[in-house]
């Protein structure tokens, strides 16, 4: 998921994109911090799930499982704060589980989900969309977790709600030296707040740390191998796990695949192309409707009018969600949010119509959804966690000069989104913790097959990344499947061909033929 001021725009699965005032969501939470115990000798104490914390996004406890088949249960798993010192302090990682609905003798084990971000709470996301995974539940316990730094798992804390409101209103595409100084100041303030409030956890939220947590989770849950379903950033986490523990990989599926071969700059440039493609497809779809397109007479007219709106908002914001106003930055974020799923395109059309009439409500609600802001004005810790994990992972530190150098390429990739994503690269420049590497290492020789699904219309994790993930995993490991569709991810589109392939592998161990295409 792309986000203002961040070095590597995050990739957030559609499952976790909750529109707080437009789409219903069932949310859950659990867990808490724990210290000082041996994490290798523990039994999980599964209990009813409490209401999610503010860091998880708030809301009500999860509803009963679909089909009146029991309740969700939650537990806290202890893990080392520092994996280089496994006998030292521990943190609590929040887990949620739905027990298998099928016969006990047909149960395979636990299927662990990661829904992306980085920074998405798995504890709230899995029950919100649990009915989509009912078939998988016939042979697996469904398990999700809040990765370290996220939700209830030693959450990173940075700025408060009012400060985040101001940060996200900030002009993310400076036009002159004064605006650039203000942007840099706001980023420095945010990063300093993260260090002041979360210095203990910041050095320990790298994806390699989360991968080691996954292996501990596998062991504590009683599984010989890790059965895994990763979406978006979750594919990077799964790839890093496969590299570290190739012999422990069970049946695994990667959907909406992060390209592991790219630097942060190259990844952001790829997203500029991806979101431009999604906008092109939206515009073409809008003008193809029998009833006509209310936001343009042709596809080019749609895009030109959007560009004109953003230019106007740069100097003249319009009323949004009171008392905030819709700025160029929040409007851009709202448009990008709507491009994550074809199902959101009608919201984009309505939001553009409103904005052209001077009302920024819908576009601001879309932007709020992207940034984890609830209707009550409280933010989850999505932005804080996303920033801290990205900055701990990515070694490059970009300067304003680097951005200016790269702007022509970004603008060529997308006139609408290029500046926004290019300036996002400077978010880690003065981060307190050095980044780990230029790129994640996902090579996993000898691992079991991993089903890797790429979507040709994916804006946030462009299609090319799936093939590169297959190559990076190594010969005989990655198995590519192509979905010719729109939006971020394939399985949750409920395409029958994709779901047959996933179910065939996860449930029956049948690996689809490499190069399979679902249309």
Coordinates of C-alpha atoms in Angstrom, one line a residue:
X1 CA 0.0 0.0 0.0
X2 CA 1.5 3.3 -1.0
X3 CA 1.6 5.9 1.8
X4 CA 2.9 9.5 2.0
X5 CA 6.5 10.1 3.1
X6 CA 7.5 6.5 3.1
X7 CA 10.7 5.0 1.6
X8 CA 9.2 1.9 0.2
X9 CA 5.5 2.2 -0.5
X10 CA 3.8 -0.6 1.3
X11 CA 1.7 -3.2 -0.4
X12 CA -1.5 -3.8 1.5
X13 CA -3.8 -6.6 0.5
X14 CA -7.4 -5.7 -0.5
X15 CA -8.6 -7.9 2.3
X16 CA -7.2 -5.4 4.8
X17 CA -8.5 -2.3 3.0
X18 CA -11.5 -1.4 5.2
X19 CA -13.5 1.7 4.4
X20 CA -14.6 2.9 7.8
X21 CA -17.7 4.7 6.8
X22 CA -18.5 2.8 3.6
X23 CA -17.9 -0.9 4.1
X24 CA -18.7 -3.1 7.2
X25 CA -15.9 -4.9 8.9
X26 CA -15.9 -7.4 11.8
X27 CA -12.8 -6.7 13.9
X28 CA -11.1 -8.6 16.6
X29 CA -8.0 -8.3 18.9
X30 CA -6.1 -10.1 21.5
X31 CA -2.8 -10.5 23.3
X32 CA -0.4 -8.3 25.3
X33 CA 3.2 -7.9 26.2
X34 CA 5.1 -10.4 28.2
X35 CA 8.8 -10.5 29.3
X36 CA 11.3 -12.7 30.9
X37 CA 10.2 -16.3 30.0
X38 CA 11.8 -18.9 27.8
X39 CA 9.9 -18.7 24.5
X40 CA 10.8 -22.2 23.5
X41 CA 8.9 -23.8 26.4
X42 CA 5.3 -22.5 26.3
X43 CA 1.8 -23.6 25.8
X44 CA -0.7 -21.1 24.3
X45 CA -3.7 -20.2 26.5
X46 CA -6.5 -19.7 24.0
X47 CA -9.4 -17.6 25.3
X48 CA -12.3 -15.6 23.9
X49 CA -11.1 -12.6 21.9
X50 CA -11.4 -9.1 23.4
X51 CA -12.4 -6.0 21.5
X52 CA -9.5 -4.8 19.4
X53 CA -7.2 -2.1 20.9
X54 CA -6.8 1.3 19.4
X55 CA -3.5 0.2 17.8
X56 CA -5.4 -2.6 16.1
X57 CA -8.1 -0.2 14.8
X58 CA -10.7 -0.4 17.5
X59 CA -14.2 -1.9 17.0
X60 CA -16.1 -4.8 18.5
X61 CA -14.9 -8.4 19.2
X62 CA -15.3 -10.8 16.3
X63 CA -18.6 -12.3 15.6
X64 CA -19.2 -16.1 15.8
X65 CA -17.7 -18.1 13.0
X66 CA -19.8 -18.5 9.8
X67 CA -22.3 -21.3 9.9
X68 CA -22.6 -21.3 13.7
X69 CA -19.4 -23.3 14.0
X70 CA -17.9 -21.9 17.2
X71 CA -16.0 -18.8 18.2
X72 CA -12.7 -17.2 17.4
X73 CA -10.1 -17.6 20.1
X74 CA -7.0 -15.5 20.9
X75 CA -3.7 -16.1 22.6
X76 CA -0.4 -14.5 23.2
X77 CA 2.9 -16.1 22.1
X78 CA 6.1 -15.1 23.7
X79 CA 9.1 -14.4 21.4
X80 CA 12.5 -13.0 22.0
X81 CA 12.7 -9.3 21.7
X82 CA 16.2 -9.8 20.1
X83 CA 16.6 -13.0 18.2
X84 CA 20.4 -12.6 18.6
X85 CA 19.8 -13.0 22.4
X86 CA 17.0 -15.7 22.5
X87 CA 17.4 -16.1 26.2
X88 CA 16.8 -12.4 27.0
X89 CA 13.7 -10.3 27.2
X90 CA 10.6 -11.4 25.4
X91 CA 7.6 -9.7 23.8
X92 CA 4.1 -10.9 23.4
X93 CA 2.8 -11.6 19.9
X94 CA -1.0 -11.6 19.5
X95 CA -2.6 -14.6 17.7
X96 CA -6.1 -15.5 16.6
X97 CA -7.4 -18.9 15.6
X98 CA -10.4 -20.7 14.1
X99 CA -10.3 -24.4 14.6
X100 CA -10.7 -26.7 11.6
X101 CA -14.3 -27.4 10.8
X102 CA -13.7 -30.8 9.2
X103 CA -13.1 -34.3 10.5
X104 CA -10.1 -34.5 12.9
X105 CA -8.5 -37.3 10.8
X106 CA -8.5 -35.0 7.7
X107 CA -6.9 -32.0 9.5
X108 CA -3.5 -31.1 7.9
X109 CA -2.4 -28.6 10.5
X110 CA -2.4 -24.8 11.0
X111 CA -2.6 -22.4 8.0
X112 CA -0.9 -19.1 9.0
X113 CA -1.9 -15.9 7.2
X114 CA -0.1 -12.6 6.8
X115 CA -2.2 -9.9 5.1
X116 CA 0.5 -7.4 4.2
X117 CA 1.2 -3.8 4.9
X118 CA 3.7 -4.1 6.4
X119 CA 1.7 -3.1 9.5
X120 CA -1.6 -4.8 9.0
X121 CA -3.1 -6.5 12.1
X122 CA -3.8 -10.1 11.2
X123 CA -5.8 -10.5 14.4
X124 CA -8.4 -8.0 13.1
X125 CA -8.3 -8.9 9.4
X126 CA -8.8 -12.7 9.5
X127 CA -12.1 -12.7 11.3
X128 CA -13.3 -9.7 9.2
X129 CA -13.0 -11.8 6.1
X130 CA -13.0 -15.3 7.6
X131 CA -16.0 -16.5 5.4
X132 CA -13.7 -16.2 2.4
X133 CA -11.5 -18.9 3.8
X134 CA -14.2 -21.3 4.9
X135 CA -13.1 -24.0 2.4
X136 CA -9.6 -23.9 3.6
X137 CA -10.8 -24.2 7.2
X138 CA -12.2 -27.7 6.3
X139 CA -8.6 -29.1 6.7
X140 CA -6.8 -26.4 8.6
X141 CA -6.9 -24.4 11.8
X142 CA -6.9 -20.8 10.4
X143 CA -4.3 -18.7 12.3
X144 CA -3.3 -15.1 11.9
X145 CA -1.1 -12.8 14.1
X146 CA 0.0 -9.2 14.7
X147 CA 3.6 -9.1 13.6
X148 CA 6.1 -7.5 16.0
X149 CA 5.6 -3.8 16.1
X150 CA 1.9 -4.1 15.0
X151 CA -1.4 -3.9 16.8
X152 CA -1.1 -5.8 20.1
X153 CA 2.4 -7.2 19.4
X154 CA 4.7 -4.6 21.1
X155 CA 3.2 -1.9 18.9
X156 CA 5.4 0.9 17.6
X157 CA 4.0 4.3 18.7
X158 CA 5.0 7.6 17.1
X159 CA 2.8 10.7 16.8
X160 CA -0.7 11.1 18.4
X161 CA -3.9 11.4 16.4
X162 CA -3.9 15.2 16.1
X163 CA -0.3 15.1 14.9
X164 CA -1.1 12.4 12.3
X165 CA -3.9 14.5 11.0
X166 CA -1.5 17.4 10.5
X167 CA 1.1 15.1 8.9
X168 CA -1.3 13.7 6.4
X169 CA -2.6 17.1 5.4
X170 CA 1.0 18.1 4.7
X171 CA 1.9 18.8 1.1
X172 CA 3.6 15.6 0.0
X173 CA 4.8 17.0 -3.4
X174 CA 6.7 20.3 -2.6
X175 CA 6.8 22.8 -5.4
X176 CA 9.4 25.2 -3.9
X177 CA 12.1 25.4 -1.3
X178 CA 9.8 26.5 1.5
X179 CA 7.4 23.6 0.9
X180 CA 10.3 21.2 0.8
X181 CA 11.6 22.5 4.2
X182 CA 8.2 22.0 5.7
X183 CA 7.9 18.5 4.3
X184 CA 11.3 17.6 5.7
X185 CA 10.5 19.1 9.1
X186 CA 7.3 17.1 9.4
X187 CA 9.1 13.9 8.5
X188 CA 11.9 14.6 11.0
X189 CA 9.3 15.3 13.7
X190 CA 7.5 12.0 13.0
X191 CA 10.7 10.0 13.0
X192 CA 11.9 11.6 16.2
X193 CA 8.5 10.8 17.9
X194 CA 8.9 7.1 16.8
X195 CA 12.4 7.0 18.4
X196 CA 11.2 8.8 21.6
X197 CA 8.2 6.5 22.1
X198 CA 9.5 3.2 20.7
X199 CA 13.3 3.0 20.9
X200 CA 13.2 -0.5 22.5
X201 CA 11.3 -2.2 19.7
X202 CA 12.6 -0.2 16.6
X203 CA 15.8 -2.3 16.1
X204 CA 13.8 -5.6 16.2
X205 CA 11.0 -5.2 13.7
X206 CA 12.9 -6.4 10.5
X207 CA 11.2 -9.0 8.3
X208 CA 13.9 -11.4 9.3
X209 CA 12.8 -11.1 12.9
X210 CA 9.2 -11.7 11.9
X211 CA 10.3 -14.8 9.9
X212 CA 11.9 -16.2 13.0
X213 CA 8.7 -15.5 14.9
X214 CA 6.8 -17.5 12.2
X215 CA 9.1 -20.5 12.8
X216 CA 8.6 -20.3 16.5
X217 CA 4.8 -20.1 15.9
X218 CA 5.0 -23.2 13.7
X219 CA 6.7 -25.0 16.5
X220 CA 4.4 -23.8 19.3
X221 CA 1.3 -24.7 17.2
X222 CA 2.7 -28.2 16.9
X223 CA 3.4 -28.4 13.1
X224 CA 6.4 -30.0 11.5
X225 CA 6.2 -27.6 8.6
X226 CA 4.8 -24.1 8.0
X227 CA 1.7 -24.0 5.9
X228 CA 1.3 -20.4 4.9
X229 CA -0.8 -17.9 2.9
X230 CA 0.8 -14.6 2.4
X231 CA -0.7 -11.6 0.7
X232 CA 1.3 -8.6 -0.6
X233 CA 4.1 -7.8 1.9
X234 CA 3.2 -11.2 3.3
X235 CA 4.8 -12.7 0.2
X236 CA 8.1 -11.0 1.1
X237 CA 7.8 -12.3 4.6
X238 CA 7.1 -15.8 3.3
X239 CA 10.0 -15.6 0.9
X240 CA 12.4 -14.5 3.7
X241 CA 11.1 -17.4 5.8
X242 CA 11.7 -19.8 3.0
X243 CA 15.3 -18.5 2.7
X244 CA 15.9 -18.9 6.4
X245 CA 14.1 -22.2 6.9
X246 CA 13.8 -24.0 3.5
X247 CA 13.4 -27.4 5.0
X248 CA 10.4 -26.2 7.1
X249 CA 8.3 -24.9 4.2
X250 CA 5.1 -26.8 3.8
X251 CA 2.3 -25.8 1.5
X252 CA 2.6 -22.1 0.8
X253 CA 0.8 -19.6 -1.4
X254 CA 2.0 -16.1 -2.3
X255 CA -0.7 -13.7 -3.7
X256 CA -0.1 -10.1 -4.8
X257 CA 3.6 -10.6 -4.9
X258 CA 6.2 -8.1 -3.8
X259 CA 9.2 -8.1 -6.3
X260 CA 12.2 -9.1 -4.2
X261 CA 14.7 -8.0 -6.8
X262 CA 14.0 -4.2 -6.5
X263 CA 15.5 -1.5 -4.4
X264 CA 13.1 0.9 -2.6
X265 CA 13.4 3.4 -5.4
X266 CA 12.8 0.8 -8.1
X267 CA 9.8 -0.6 -6.2
X268 CA 8.3 2.9 -5.8
X269 CA 8.8 3.5 -9.6
X270 CA 7.1 0.2 -10.3
X271 CA 4.1 1.2 -8.2
X272 CA 3.9 4.5 -10.1
X273 CA 3.5 2.4 -13.3
X274 CA 1.1 0.1 -11.6
X275 CA -1.3 2.8 -10.2
X276 CA -1.2 4.5 -13.6
X277 CA -2.3 1.3 -15.3
X278 CA -5.1 0.9 -12.8
X279 CA -6.2 4.5 -13.3
X280 CA -6.1 3.9 -17.1
X281 CA -8.3 0.8 -16.6
X282 CA -10.7 2.6 -14.4
X283 CA -11.1 5.5 -16.8
X284 CA -11.7 3.1 -19.7
X285 CA -14.3 1.2 -17.7
X286 CA -16.1 4.3 -16.6
X287 CA -16.6 5.6 -20.1
X288 CA -17.7 2.1 -21.3
X289 CA -20.8 2.1 -19.0
X290 CA -24.1 2.2 -20.8
X291 CA -25.3 5.0 -18.5
X292 CA -22.3 7.0 -19.3
X293 CA -19.4 8.2 -17.1
X294 CA -20.3 11.2 -14.9
X295 CA -16.6 12.2 -14.5
X296 CA -15.5 12.5 -18.1
X297 CA -16.5 12.1 -21.7
X298 CA -13.5 10.0 -22.7
X299 CA -10.8 8.0 -20.8
X300 CA -8.4 10.9 -21.4
X301 CA -10.9 13.4 -20.3
X302 CA -11.4 11.5 -17.0
X303 CA -7.7 11.5 -16.3
X304 CA -7.3 15.2 -17.3
X305 CA -10.1 16.2 -15.0
X306 CA -8.5 14.3 -12.1
X307 CA -5.2 16.0 -12.8
X308 CA -7.0 19.4 -12.9
X309 CA -8.7 18.6 -9.5
X310 CA -5.4 17.7 -7.9
X311 CA -3.8 20.9 -9.2
X312 CA -6.6 23.0 -7.9
X313 CA -6.5 21.3 -4.5
X314 CA -2.8 22.1 -4.2
X315 CA -3.6 25.7 -3.4
X316 CA -7.3 25.5 -2.6
X317 CA -8.4 22.6 -0.4
X318 CA -12.1 21.9 -0.1
X319 CA -14.2 20.8 2.9
X320 CA -13.7 17.1 3.7
X321 CA -14.6 15.3 6.9
X322 CA -15.1 18.2 9.4
X323 CA -13.1 19.9 10.5
X324 CA -10.4 18.7 8.0
X325 CA -10.2 19.8 4.4
X326 CA -9.4 17.7 1.4
X327 CA -5.9 18.6 0.2
X328 CA -4.0 17.5 -2.8
X329 CA -2.2 14.9 -0.7
X330 CA -5.3 13.4 0.9
X331 CA -7.1 13.4 -2.4
X332 CA -4.2 11.5 -4.1
X333 CA -4.2 9.0 -1.3
X334 CA -8.0 8.5 -1.6
X335 CA -7.8 7.9 -5.4
X336 CA -5.0 5.4 -4.9
X337 CA -7.0 3.6 -2.2
X338 CA -9.9 3.2 -4.6
X339 CA -7.7 1.7 -7.2
X340 CA -6.9 -1.3 -5.0
X341 CA -10.1 -3.1 -6.0
X342 CA -12.5 -2.9 -8.9
X343 CA -15.2 -3.1 -6.2
X344 CA -14.1 0.4 -5.0
X345 CA -14.3 2.0 -8.5
X346 CA -17.9 3.2 -7.9
X347 CA -16.7 5.0 -4.7
X348 CA -14.1 6.7 -6.7
X349 CA -16.6 7.9 -9.3
X350 CA -18.9 9.2 -6.5
X351 CA -15.9 10.8 -4.7
X352 CA -14.8 12.6 -7.8
X353 CA -18.3 13.9 -8.6
X354 CA -18.5 15.2 -5.0
X355 CA -15.0 16.8 -5.2
X356 CA -15.8 18.6 -8.5
X357 CA -18.7 20.1 -6.6
X358 CA -16.5 21.2 -3.7
X359 CA -17.2 18.3 -1.3
X360 CA -14.2 16.2 -0.4
X361 CA -16.0 13.8 2.0
X362 CA -15.7 10.5 0.1
X363 CA -12.2 11.0 -1.1
X364 CA -11.2 11.8 2.4
X365 CA -12.9 8.7 3.8
X366 CA -10.9 6.7 1.2
X367 CA -7.7 8.4 2.3
X368 CA -8.6 7.7 6.0
X369 CA -9.0 4.0 5.2
X370 CA -5.6 3.9 3.6
X371 CA -4.0 5.4 6.7
X372 CA -5.9 3.5 9.4
X373 CA -8.0 6.4 10.7
X374 CA -11.3 5.4 12.3
X375 CA -14.5 7.4 12.3
X376 CA -13.8 8.5 15.8
X377 CA -10.6 10.2 14.7
X378 CA -8.3 7.6 16.2
X379 CA -5.6 6.0 14.2
X380 CA -4.4 2.4 14.4
X381 CA -0.6 2.0 14.5
X382 CA -0.6 1.1 10.8
X383 CA 1.5 4.2 9.8
X384 CA 3.9 3.8 12.6
X385 CA 4.4 0.1 12.0
X386 CA 4.6 0.5 8.3
X387 CA 7.3 3.1 8.6
X388 CA 9.4 1.3 11.2
X389 CA 9.4 -2.1 9.4
X390 CA 10.2 -0.5 6.0
X391 CA 13.0 1.6 7.4
X392 CA 14.4 -1.3 9.4
X393 CA 14.4 -3.5 6.2
X394 CA 15.5 -1.1 3.5
X395 CA 19.2 0.0 3.5
X396 CA 19.0 2.9 1.0
X397 CA 18.6 6.4 2.5
X398 CA 17.4 8.9 -0.1
X399 CA 17.9 12.7 0.0
X400 CA 15.9 15.5 -1.6
X401 CA 18.6 15.6 -4.3
X402 CA 18.0 11.9 -5.0
X403 CA 14.3 12.6 -5.4
X404 CA 14.8 15.5 -7.8
X405 CA 17.2 13.3 -9.8
X406 CA 14.5 10.6 -10.1
X407 CA 11.5 12.8 -10.8
X408 CA 11.7 12.6 -14.6
X409 CA 11.5 8.8 -14.5
X410 CA 8.6 8.9 -12.0
X411 CA 6.7 11.5 -14.0
X412 CA 7.2 9.4 -17.1
X413 CA 5.8 6.4 -15.3
X414 CA 2.8 8.4 -14.0
X415 CA 2.0 12.1 -14.5
X416 CA -0.6 11.8 -11.7
X417 CA 1.2 9.6 -9.1
X418 CA 4.9 10.0 -9.9
X419 CA 5.7 13.0 -7.7
X420 CA 3.7 11.6 -4.8
X421 CA 5.6 8.3 -4.9
X422 CA 9.0 9.8 -5.6
X423 CA 8.9 12.1 -2.6
X424 CA 7.8 9.2 -0.5
X425 CA 11.3 7.8 -0.7
X426 CA 12.7 10.3 1.8
X427 CA 10.8 9.0 4.8
X428 CA 13.8 7.0 6.2
X429 CA 16.6 9.5 5.6
X430 CA 17.1 10.3 9.3
X431 CA 15.6 7.1 10.8
X432 CA 17.1 6.0 14.1
X433 CA 17.8 2.4 13.0
X434 CA 20.0 1.5 9.9
X435 CA 18.3 -0.5 7.2
X436 CA 19.3 -4.2 6.8
X437 CA 19.7 -4.7 3.1
X438 CA 19.1 -3.3 -0.4
X439 CA 16.8 -6.2 -1.2
X440 CA 15.4 -9.1 0.7
X441 CA 17.0 -12.5 0.2
X442 CA 14.3 -15.1 -0.7
X443 CA 16.5 -17.8 -2.3
X444 CA 15.3 -21.1 -1.0
X445 CA 16.9 -24.1 -2.7
X446 CA 15.4 -27.4 -1.6
X447 CA 12.2 -25.8 -0.3
X448 CA 8.8 -27.4 -1.1
X449 CA 6.8 -25.8 -4.0
X450 CA 5.4 -22.3 -3.4
X451 CA 2.4 -21.3 -5.5
X452 CA 3.1 -17.7 -6.7
X453 CA 0.1 -15.8 -8.1
X454 CA 0.5 -12.6 -10.1
X455 CA -2.4 -10.3 -11.1
X456 CA -2.0 -8.5 -14.4
X457 CA -4.0 -5.5 -13.2
X458 CA -2.4 -5.2 -9.7
X459 CA -1.5 -1.5 -8.9
X460 CA 0.5 -2.0 -5.7
X461 CA 2.5 -5.1 -6.5
X462 CA 2.8 -5.1 -10.3
X463 CA 2.5 -8.4 -12.2
X464 CA 6.1 -8.6 -13.1
X465 CA 7.1 -9.2 -9.5
X466 CA 5.5 -12.6 -9.4
X467 CA 7.8 -14.0 -12.1
X468 CA 10.8 -12.4 -10.4
X469 CA 9.8 -14.0 -7.1
X470 CA 9.6 -17.4 -8.8
X471 CA 13.1 -17.0 -10.2
X472 CA 14.5 -15.7 -6.9
X473 CA 13.1 -18.6 -4.9
X474 CA 15.0 -20.9 -7.1
X475 CA 14.6 -23.7 -9.5
X476 CA 11.9 -26.2 -8.5
X477 CA 10.5 -24.0 -5.8
X478 CA 8.3 -21.2 -7.2
X479 CA 5.4 -22.1 -9.4
X480 CA 3.8 -19.2 -11.3
X481 CA 0.1 -18.7 -11.8
X482 CA -1.3 -15.7 -13.7
X483 CA -4.6 -14.1 -13.0
X484 CA -5.8 -11.7 -15.7
X485 CA -7.8 -9.4 -13.5
X486 CA -8.0 -6.0 -11.7
X487 CA -7.1 -5.0 -8.2
X488 CA -4.6 -6.0 -5.6
X489 CA -4.5 -9.8 -5.3
X490 CA -6.3 -12.7 -6.9
X491 CA -7.7 -15.2 -4.4
X492 CA -10.0 -12.7 -2.7
X493 CA -11.5 -11.7 -6.0
X494 CA -13.2 -15.1 -5.7
X495 CA -12.2 -16.0 -9.2
X496 CA -13.2 -19.7 -9.5
X497 CA -10.0 -20.7 -11.5
X498 CA -7.7 -19.1 -8.9
X499 CA -9.5 -20.6 -6.0
X500 CA -9.5 -24.1 -7.6
X501 CA -5.7 -23.9 -8.0
X502 CA -5.2 -22.6 -4.4
X503 CA -7.5 -25.2 -2.9
X504 CA -6.0 -28.0 -5.0
X505 CA -2.6 -27.2 -3.6
X506 CA -3.3 -26.3 0.0
X507 CA -6.0 -28.9 0.6
X508 CA -4.8 -31.8 -1.6
X509 CA -1.2 -31.1 -2.4
X510 CA -1.7 -30.8 -6.1
X511 CA 0.6 -28.3 -7.6
X512 CA -0.8 -26.6 -10.7
X513 CA 1.2 -26.6 -13.9
X514 CA 3.7 -23.8 -14.0
X515 CA 2.4 -21.0 -16.2
X516 CA -1.3 -21.6 -15.6
X517 CA -3.4 -18.6 -16.6
X518 CA -6.8 -17.8 -15.1
X519 CA -8.9 -15.4 -17.1

